Amino acid sequence: MNQMNITDIDLNLLKTFEALHDESSASRAALRLGVTQSAISAALRRLRGLYGDQLFVRTGRGLAPTLRANQLKPVISEALDRCRQSLAMVDPGASHYEGRSVIVGLSDDFEIGYGRRLIEEVARRAPGLRLIFRQTHSQIVGRALMERSLDLAITAGGFTERLLSRQVLGEGGYACLVDRASLQEGEQSLSLEAFVAREHLLVSSGGFIGITDEGLAGLGLRRRVCASTTHFAALPFLLKGSQAVATIPGHAAKAIAALGGLALLPCPLALPRYPIELGWRTHTPMEPAASKVREAIVVTFA
């Protein structure tokens, strides 16, 4: 890296770096910052000279950050967040959130069950602020927060790192979804025998065995899983016209069933409940926009 005094550096370059890293595209970074694409290209040339690295290389899908760029991202984002915090101190009552965004990590069951209400709550507290929902789960969420690819996260645990804080939002349970046409007239529940007899759809981030399999194994029973998917949002299309059943978190099951065509049924198997937690970094002060979203999340889940 070139030896250089900070007084010789245009600090607007850091905003360009952040936009390029987030957007992976010079044209999208230009739109985000309200400048021309040629201005972004010129800024990138200056950044490359400043840090002695390509920083972003062109691929078939846009601009990909180099190793050095990924190392710089948390440092630069933290510096910019501190600047934003200083402005909030000057005018703590300000509500200038246009063009700002907060990244919330969550799995799509929470997005399906609570996303719309959260959007509305954030709009009341921070008009103009954009929410970015990004997929995560308990096994990877801690690292994502520490690497600053997420500002806040909602998962069923996973906030074990020493520099992370967590708040319990509540607890969740499970329910079943089936095609309404697969039920007998007046049928509003499944017996355990009927539950096992049906084919099953498993939603999993990668595992072959789900919590339902564990619960059945404790009773000496097994189910037949016909297919697995990583996304809850696919279930209406996979269940429709079949005899299959999906056992998923109750908040997502209720929201999906409300769209019509699928029946929401109690799970005939006693499955353990799980904590729903909100996590964030504690080793740096929280940026005001993220604080507004954290407040909105607590209210939404309450």
CSV table of C-alpha atoms in Angstrom, one decimal:
chain,number,residue,atom,x,y,z
A,1,MET,CA,0.0,0.0,0.0
A,2,ASN,CA,1.3,3.5,-0.8
A,3,GLN,CA,2.3,5.6,2.2
A,4,MET,CA,-0.1,8.5,2.2
A,5,ASN,CA,-1.5,11.1,4.6
A,6,ILE,CA,-5.2,11.0,5.1
A,7,THR,CA,-5.4,14.7,4.4
A,8,ASP,CA,-4.5,13.8,0.8
A,9,ILE,CA,-7.4,11.4,0.4
A,10,ASP,CA,-10.9,12.1,-0.9
A,11,LEU,CA,-13.0,10.3,1.7
A,12,ASN,CA,-15.9,10.1,-0.8
A,13,LEU,CA,-13.8,7.2,-2.3
A,14,LEU,CA,-14.8,5.1,0.8
A,15,LYS,CA,-18.5,5.6,-0.1
A,16,THR,CA,-17.7,4.4,-3.6
A,17,PHE,CA,-15.8,1.4,-2.2
A,18,GLU,CA,-18.8,0.4,0.0
A,19,ALA,CA,-21.3,0.8,-2.9
A,20,LEU,CA,-19.2,-1.3,-5.2
A,21,HIS,CA,-18.7,-4.0,-2.6
A,22,ASP,CA,-22.4,-4.1,-1.8
A,23,GLU,CA,-23.7,-3.9,-5.4
A,24,SER,CA,-21.0,-5.9,-7.4
A,25,SER,CA,-21.7,-3.5,-10.3
A,26,ALA,CA,-20.4,-0.1,-11.3
A,27,SER,CA,-23.7,0.9,-12.9
A,28,ARG,CA,-25.7,-0.1,-9.7
A,29,ALA,CA,-23.2,1.7,-7.5
A,30,ALA,CA,-23.6,4.8,-9.7
A,31,LEU,CA,-27.4,4.7,-9.3
A,32,ARG,CA,-27.0,4.2,-5.5
A,33,LEU,CA,-24.7,7.2,-5.1
A,34,GLY,CA,-26.5,9.4,-7.7
A,35,VAL,CA,-23.4,9.8,-9.9
A,36,THR,CA,-22.4,8.7,-13.4
A,37,GLN,CA,-20.9,5.4,-14.2
A,38,SER,CA,-17.8,7.2,-15.5
A,39,ALA,CA,-17.4,8.8,-12.0
A,40,ILE,CA,-17.5,5.4,-10.4
A,41,SER,CA,-14.9,4.1,-12.8
A,42,ALA,CA,-12.6,7.1,-12.1
A,43,ALA,CA,-13.1,6.5,-8.3
A,44,LEU,CA,-12.2,2.9,-8.7
A,45,ARG,CA,-9.0,3.7,-10.5
A,46,ARG,CA,-8.1,6.0,-7.6
A,47,LEU,CA,-9.0,3.4,-5.1
A,48,ARG,CA,-6.8,0.8,-6.8
A,49,GLY,CA,-3.9,3.2,-6.7
A,50,LEU,CA,-4.5,4.1,-3.1
A,51,TYR,CA,-4.6,0.5,-1.9
A,52,GLY,CA,-2.2,-1.1,-4.4
A,53,ASP,CA,-4.8,-3.8,-5.4
A,54,GLN,CA,-7.3,-4.4,-8.1
A,55,LEU,CA,-10.0,-4.5,-5.4
A,56,PHE,CA,-12.8,-5.5,-7.8
A,57,VAL,CA,-12.3,-7.8,-10.9
A,58,ARG,CA,-14.8,-8.2,-13.7
A,59,THR,CA,-16.6,-11.6,-13.9
A,60,GLY,CA,-19.5,-12.9,-16.0
A,61,ARG,CA,-21.8,-11.7,-13.2
A,62,GLY,CA,-20.4,-8.3,-12.5
A,63,LEU,CA,-17.6,-7.1,-10.2
A,64,ALA,CA,-16.2,-9.6,-7.7
A,65,PRO,CA,-14.2,-8.3,-4.7
A,66,THR,CA,-10.6,-9.5,-4.3
A,67,LEU,CA,-9.3,-10.9,-1.0
A,68,ARG,CA,-7.9,-7.4,-0.1
A,69,ALA,CA,-11.3,-5.8,-0.8
A,70,ASN,CA,-13.0,-8.3,1.5
A,71,GLN,CA,-10.4,-7.6,4.2
A,72,LEU,CA,-11.0,-3.8,3.8
A,73,LYS,CA,-14.8,-4.0,3.8
A,74,PRO,CA,-15.5,-4.3,7.5
A,75,VAL,CA,-12.9,-1.6,8.3
A,76,ILE,CA,-14.3,0.9,5.8
A,77,SER,CA,-18.0,0.2,6.7
A,78,GLU,CA,-17.2,0.7,10.4
A,79,ALA,CA,-15.5,4.1,9.6
A,80,LEU,CA,-18.5,5.2,7.5
A,81,ASP,CA,-20.9,4.0,10.3
A,82,ARG,CA,-19.1,6.2,12.8
A,83,CYS,CA,-19.4,9.2,10.5
A,84,ARG,CA,-23.2,8.5,10.2
A,85,GLN,CA,-23.4,8.3,14.0
A,86,SER,CA,-21.7,11.6,14.3
A,87,LEU,CA,-24.3,13.3,12.1
A,88,ALA,CA,-27.1,11.7,14.2
A,89,MET,CA,-25.5,13.3,17.3
A,90,VAL,CA,-25.6,16.7,15.7
A,91,ASP,CA,-29.3,16.2,14.9
A,92,PRO,CA,-30.7,13.3,17.0
A,93,GLY,CA,-34.2,14.0,16.0
A,94,ALA,CA,-33.5,13.8,12.3
A,95,SER,CA,-35.4,11.4,10.2
A,96,HIS,CA,-33.4,11.5,7.0
A,97,TYR,CA,-33.4,7.9,6.0
A,98,GLU,CA,-33.8,8.2,2.2
A,99,GLY,CA,-31.1,6.2,0.4
A,100,ARG,CA,-30.2,4.4,3.6
A,101,SER,CA,-30.5,0.6,4.0
A,102,VAL,CA,-30.2,-2.0,6.8
A,103,ILE,CA,-29.4,-5.6,6.1
A,104,VAL,CA,-31.4,-8.1,8.1
A,105,GLY,CA,-30.4,-11.8,8.0
A,106,LEU,CA,-33.2,-14.3,8.4
A,107,SER,CA,-34.5,-17.6,6.9
A,108,ASP,CA,-37.4,-17.3,4.6
A,109,ASP,CA,-39.9,-18.8,7.1
A,110,PHE,CA,-39.4,-15.6,9.2
A,111,GLU,CA,-39.5,-13.5,6.1
A,112,ILE,CA,-42.8,-15.1,5.1
A,113,GLY,CA,-44.3,-14.9,8.6
A,114,TYR,CA,-43.2,-11.5,9.7
A,115,GLY,CA,-41.6,-9.7,6.7
A,116,ARG,CA,-44.7,-7.6,5.7
A,117,ARG,CA,-45.4,-6.4,9.2
A,118,LEU,CA,-41.7,-5.5,9.7
A,119,ILE,CA,-41.7,-3.5,6.5
A,120,GLU,CA,-44.7,-1.5,7.8
A,121,GLU,CA,-43.2,-1.0,11.2
A,122,VAL,CA,-39.9,0.3,9.8
A,123,ALA,CA,-41.8,2.6,7.5
A,124,ARG,CA,-43.5,4.2,10.5
A,125,ARG,CA,-40.3,4.6,12.5
A,126,ALA,CA,-37.8,5.5,9.7
A,127,PRO,CA,-39.6,6.7,6.5
A,128,GLY,CA,-37.5,6.2,3.4
A,129,LEU,CA,-35.3,3.5,5.0
A,130,ARG,CA,-34.8,0.4,2.8
A,131,LEU,CA,-34.8,-3.1,4.4
A,132,ILE,CA,-32.6,-5.7,2.7
A,133,PHE,CA,-33.6,-9.3,3.7
A,134,ARG,CA,-30.7,-11.7,3.3
A,135,GLN,CA,-30.9,-15.5,3.8
A,136,THR,CA,-29.1,-16.9,6.8
A,137,HIS,CA,-29.5,-19.6,9.4
A,138,SER,CA,-28.1,-20.4,12.9
A,139,GLN,CA,-25.0,-22.3,11.7
A,140,ILE,CA,-23.6,-19.4,9.7
A,141,VAL,CA,-25.2,-16.3,11.2
A,142,GLY,CA,-22.5,-15.5,13.8
A,143,ARG,CA,-19.8,-15.3,11.1
A,144,ALA,CA,-22.0,-13.2,8.8
A,145,LEU,CA,-22.6,-10.7,11.6
A,146,MET,CA,-18.9,-10.5,12.5
A,147,GLU,CA,-17.9,-10.1,8.8
A,148,ARG,CA,-20.5,-7.2,8.6
A,149,SER,CA,-22.4,-8.8,5.7
A,150,LEU,CA,-25.4,-8.4,8.1
A,151,ASP,CA,-26.4,-5.6,10.4
A,152,LEU,CA,-29.0,-7.6,12.4
A,153,ALA,CA,-30.2,-11.2,12.3
A,154,ILE,CA,-33.2,-13.2,13.3
A,155,THR,CA,-32.6,-16.9,13.8
A,156,ALA,CA,-33.3,-19.8,16.1
A,157,GLY,CA,-30.0,-19.4,18.0
A,158,GLY,CA,-26.4,-19.2,16.7
A,159,PHE,CA,-25.3,-16.0,18.4
A,160,THR,CA,-22.4,-17.6,20.4
A,161,GLU,CA,-19.5,-15.4,19.5
A,162,ARG,CA,-18.2,-13.3,22.4
A,163,LEU,CA,-18.7,-10.0,20.5
A,164,LEU,CA,-22.3,-10.6,19.7
A,165,SER,CA,-25.4,-9.7,21.7
A,166,ARG,CA,-28.8,-11.5,21.5
A,167,GLN,CA,-32.3,-10.8,22.6
A,168,VAL,CA,-35.0,-13.4,22.8
A,169,LEU,CA,-38.0,-12.4,20.7
A,170,GLY,CA,-40.2,-15.4,21.6
A,171,GLU,CA,-40.4,-19.1,20.8
A,172,GLY,CA,-41.8,-21.1,17.9
A,173,GLY,CA,-43.5,-24.4,17.3
A,174,TYR,CA,-44.5,-26.5,14.3
A,175,ALA,CA,-47.6,-27.0,12.2
A,176,CYS,CA,-48.5,-29.0,9.1
A,177,LEU,CA,-49.5,-28.0,5.6
A,178,VAL,CA,-51.3,-30.2,3.1
A,179,ASP,CA,-53.3,-29.6,-0.1
A,180,ARG,CA,-56.9,-28.9,1.1
A,181,ALA,CA,-58.2,-31.2,-1.7
A,182,SER,CA,-56.3,-34.1,-0.1
A,183,LEU,CA,-58.5,-34.0,3.0
A,184,GLN,CA,-61.7,-35.8,3.6
A,185,GLU,CA,-64.8,-33.6,4.0
A,186,GLY,CA,-64.7,-32.1,7.5
A,187,GLU,CA,-61.2,-33.4,8.3
A,188,GLN,CA,-59.3,-30.9,10.4
A,189,SER,CA,-56.4,-32.9,11.7
A,190,LEU,CA,-54.2,-35.8,10.9
A,191,SER,CA,-53.8,-38.8,13.2
A,192,LEU,CA,-50.2,-39.9,13.7
A,193,GLU,CA,-50.9,-43.0,11.6
A,194,ALA,CA,-52.3,-40.9,8.7
A,195,PHE,CA,-49.4,-38.5,9.1
A,196,VAL,CA,-46.8,-41.2,8.7
A,197,ALA,CA,-48.7,-42.8,5.8
A,198,ARG,CA,-48.4,-39.7,3.7
A,199,GLU,CA,-45.3,-38.8,1.7
A,200,HIS,CA,-43.4,-35.8,3.2
A,201,LEU,CA,-41.7,-32.7,1.9
A,202,LEU,CA,-38.6,-31.6,3.9
A,203,VAL,CA,-37.4,-28.0,4.1
A,204,SER,CA,-33.7,-28.0,5.1
A,205,SER,CA,-30.6,-25.8,4.5
A,206,GLY,CA,-28.7,-29.0,3.6
A,207,GLY,CA,-29.4,-31.8,6.0
A,208,PHE,CA,-31.0,-35.1,5.0
A,209,ILE,CA,-32.7,-35.6,8.4
A,210,GLY,CA,-35.2,-33.1,9.9
A,211,ILE,CA,-36.6,-32.6,13.4
A,212,THR,CA,-39.7,-34.6,12.4
A,213,ASP,CA,-37.5,-37.6,11.6
A,214,GLU,CA,-35.9,-37.4,15.1
A,215,GLY,CA,-39.4,-37.2,16.7
A,216,LEU,CA,-40.7,-40.2,14.8
A,217,ALA,CA,-37.5,-42.2,15.6
A,218,GLY,CA,-38.2,-41.7,19.3
A,219,LEU,CA,-41.5,-43.6,18.7
A,220,GLY,CA,-39.9,-46.3,16.5
A,221,LEU,CA,-41.5,-44.8,13.4
A,222,ARG,CA,-40.2,-43.5,10.0
A,223,ARG,CA,-41.6,-41.3,7.3
A,224,ARG,CA,-40.9,-41.3,3.6
A,225,VAL,CA,-39.5,-38.0,2.3
A,226,CYS,CA,-40.3,-37.6,-1.4
A,227,ALA,CA,-38.3,-34.4,-1.9
A,228,SER,CA,-36.3,-31.7,0.0
A,229,THR,CA,-36.1,-28.0,-0.7
A,230,THR,CA,-34.1,-25.2,0.9
A,231,HIS,CA,-36.9,-22.7,0.7
A,232,PHE,CA,-40.2,-22.5,2.4
A,233,ALA,CA,-41.6,-20.3,-0.4
A,234,ALA,CA,-41.6,-23.3,-2.7
A,235,LEU,CA,-44.0,-25.3,-0.6
A,236,PRO,CA,-47.3,-24.1,-2.2
A,237,PHE,CA,-46.2,-25.3,-5.6
A,238,LEU,CA,-44.8,-28.6,-4.3
A,239,LEU,CA,-47.8,-29.5,-2.2
A,240,LYS,CA,-50.5,-28.5,-4.6
A,241,GLY,CA,-52.2,-31.5,-6.2
A,242,SER,CA,-50.4,-34.0,-4.0
A,243,GLN,CA,-51.0,-36.1,-0.9
A,244,ALA,CA,-47.8,-34.8,0.7
A,245,VAL,CA,-47.5,-33.1,4.0
A,246,ALA,CA,-44.9,-30.5,5.1
A,247,THR,CA,-44.1,-29.9,8.8
A,248,ILE,CA,-42.7,-26.4,9.2
A,249,PRO,CA,-42.5,-23.6,11.7
A,250,GLY,CA,-46.0,-22.4,12.6
A,251,HIS,CA,-45.6,-18.8,11.7
A,252,ALA,CA,-44.7,-19.7,8.1
A,253,ALA,CA,-47.3,-22.4,7.9
A,254,LYS,CA,-50.0,-19.9,9.0
A,255,ALA,CA,-48.9,-17.2,6.5
A,256,ILE,CA,-48.6,-19.7,3.6
A,257,ALA,CA,-52.0,-21.2,4.3
A,258,ALA,CA,-53.6,-17.8,4.3
A,259,LEU,CA,-52.8,-17.4,0.6
A,260,GLY,CA,-55.4,-20.2,-0.1
A,261,GLY,CA,-55.4,-23.7,-1.4
A,262,LEU,CA,-53.5,-25.3,1.5
A,263,ALA,CA,-54.8,-26.4,4.9
A,264,LEU,CA,-53.1,-25.6,8.2
A,265,LEU,CA,-53.2,-28.5,10.5
A,266,PRO,CA,-51.8,-29.2,14.0
A,267,CYS,CA,-48.8,-31.5,14.0
A,268,PRO,CA,-49.8,-34.9,15.5
A,269,LEU,CA,-46.2,-35.3,16.7
A,270,ALA,CA,-44.9,-33.7,19.9
A,271,LEU,CA,-41.9,-31.6,18.7
A,272,PRO,CA,-39.8,-29.4,20.9
A,273,ARG,CA,-40.3,-25.6,20.7
A,274,TYR,CA,-37.4,-23.4,19.8
A,275,PRO,CA,-36.2,-19.8,20.7
A,276,ILE,CA,-36.5,-17.0,18.2
A,277,GLU,CA,-33.6,-14.6,18.8
A,278,LEU,CA,-32.4,-11.3,17.5
A,279,GLY,CA,-28.6,-10.8,17.2
A,280,TRP,CA,-26.2,-7.9,16.5
A,281,ARG,CA,-22.6,-6.9,17.0
A,282,THR,CA,-21.7,-5.3,20.3
A,283,HIS,CA,-18.0,-4.4,19.8
A,284,THR,CA,-19.0,-1.3,17.8
A,285,PRO,CA,-21.8,1.2,18.5
A,286,MET,CA,-25.0,0.5,16.5
A,287,GLU,CA,-25.7,2.9,13.6
A,288,PRO,CA,-28.9,4.9,14.2
A,289,ALA,CA,-30.8,3.4,11.2
A,290,ALA,CA,-30.0,-0.2,12.5
A,291,SER,CA,-31.3,0.9,16.0
A,292,LYS,CA,-34.6,1.9,14.4
A,293,VAL,CA,-34.9,-1.5,12.7
A,294,ARG,CA,-34.0,-3.3,15.9
A,295,GLU,CA,-36.8,-1.5,17.7
A,296,ALA,CA,-39.2,-2.3,14.9
A,297,ILE,CA,-38.2,-6.0,15.0
A,298,VAL,CA,-38.9,-6.3,18.7
A,299,VAL,CA,-42.4,-4.7,18.3
A,300,THR,CA,-43.2,-6.9,15.3
A,301,PHE,CA,-42.4,-10.1,17.0
A,302,ALA,CA,-44.1,-9.0,20.2
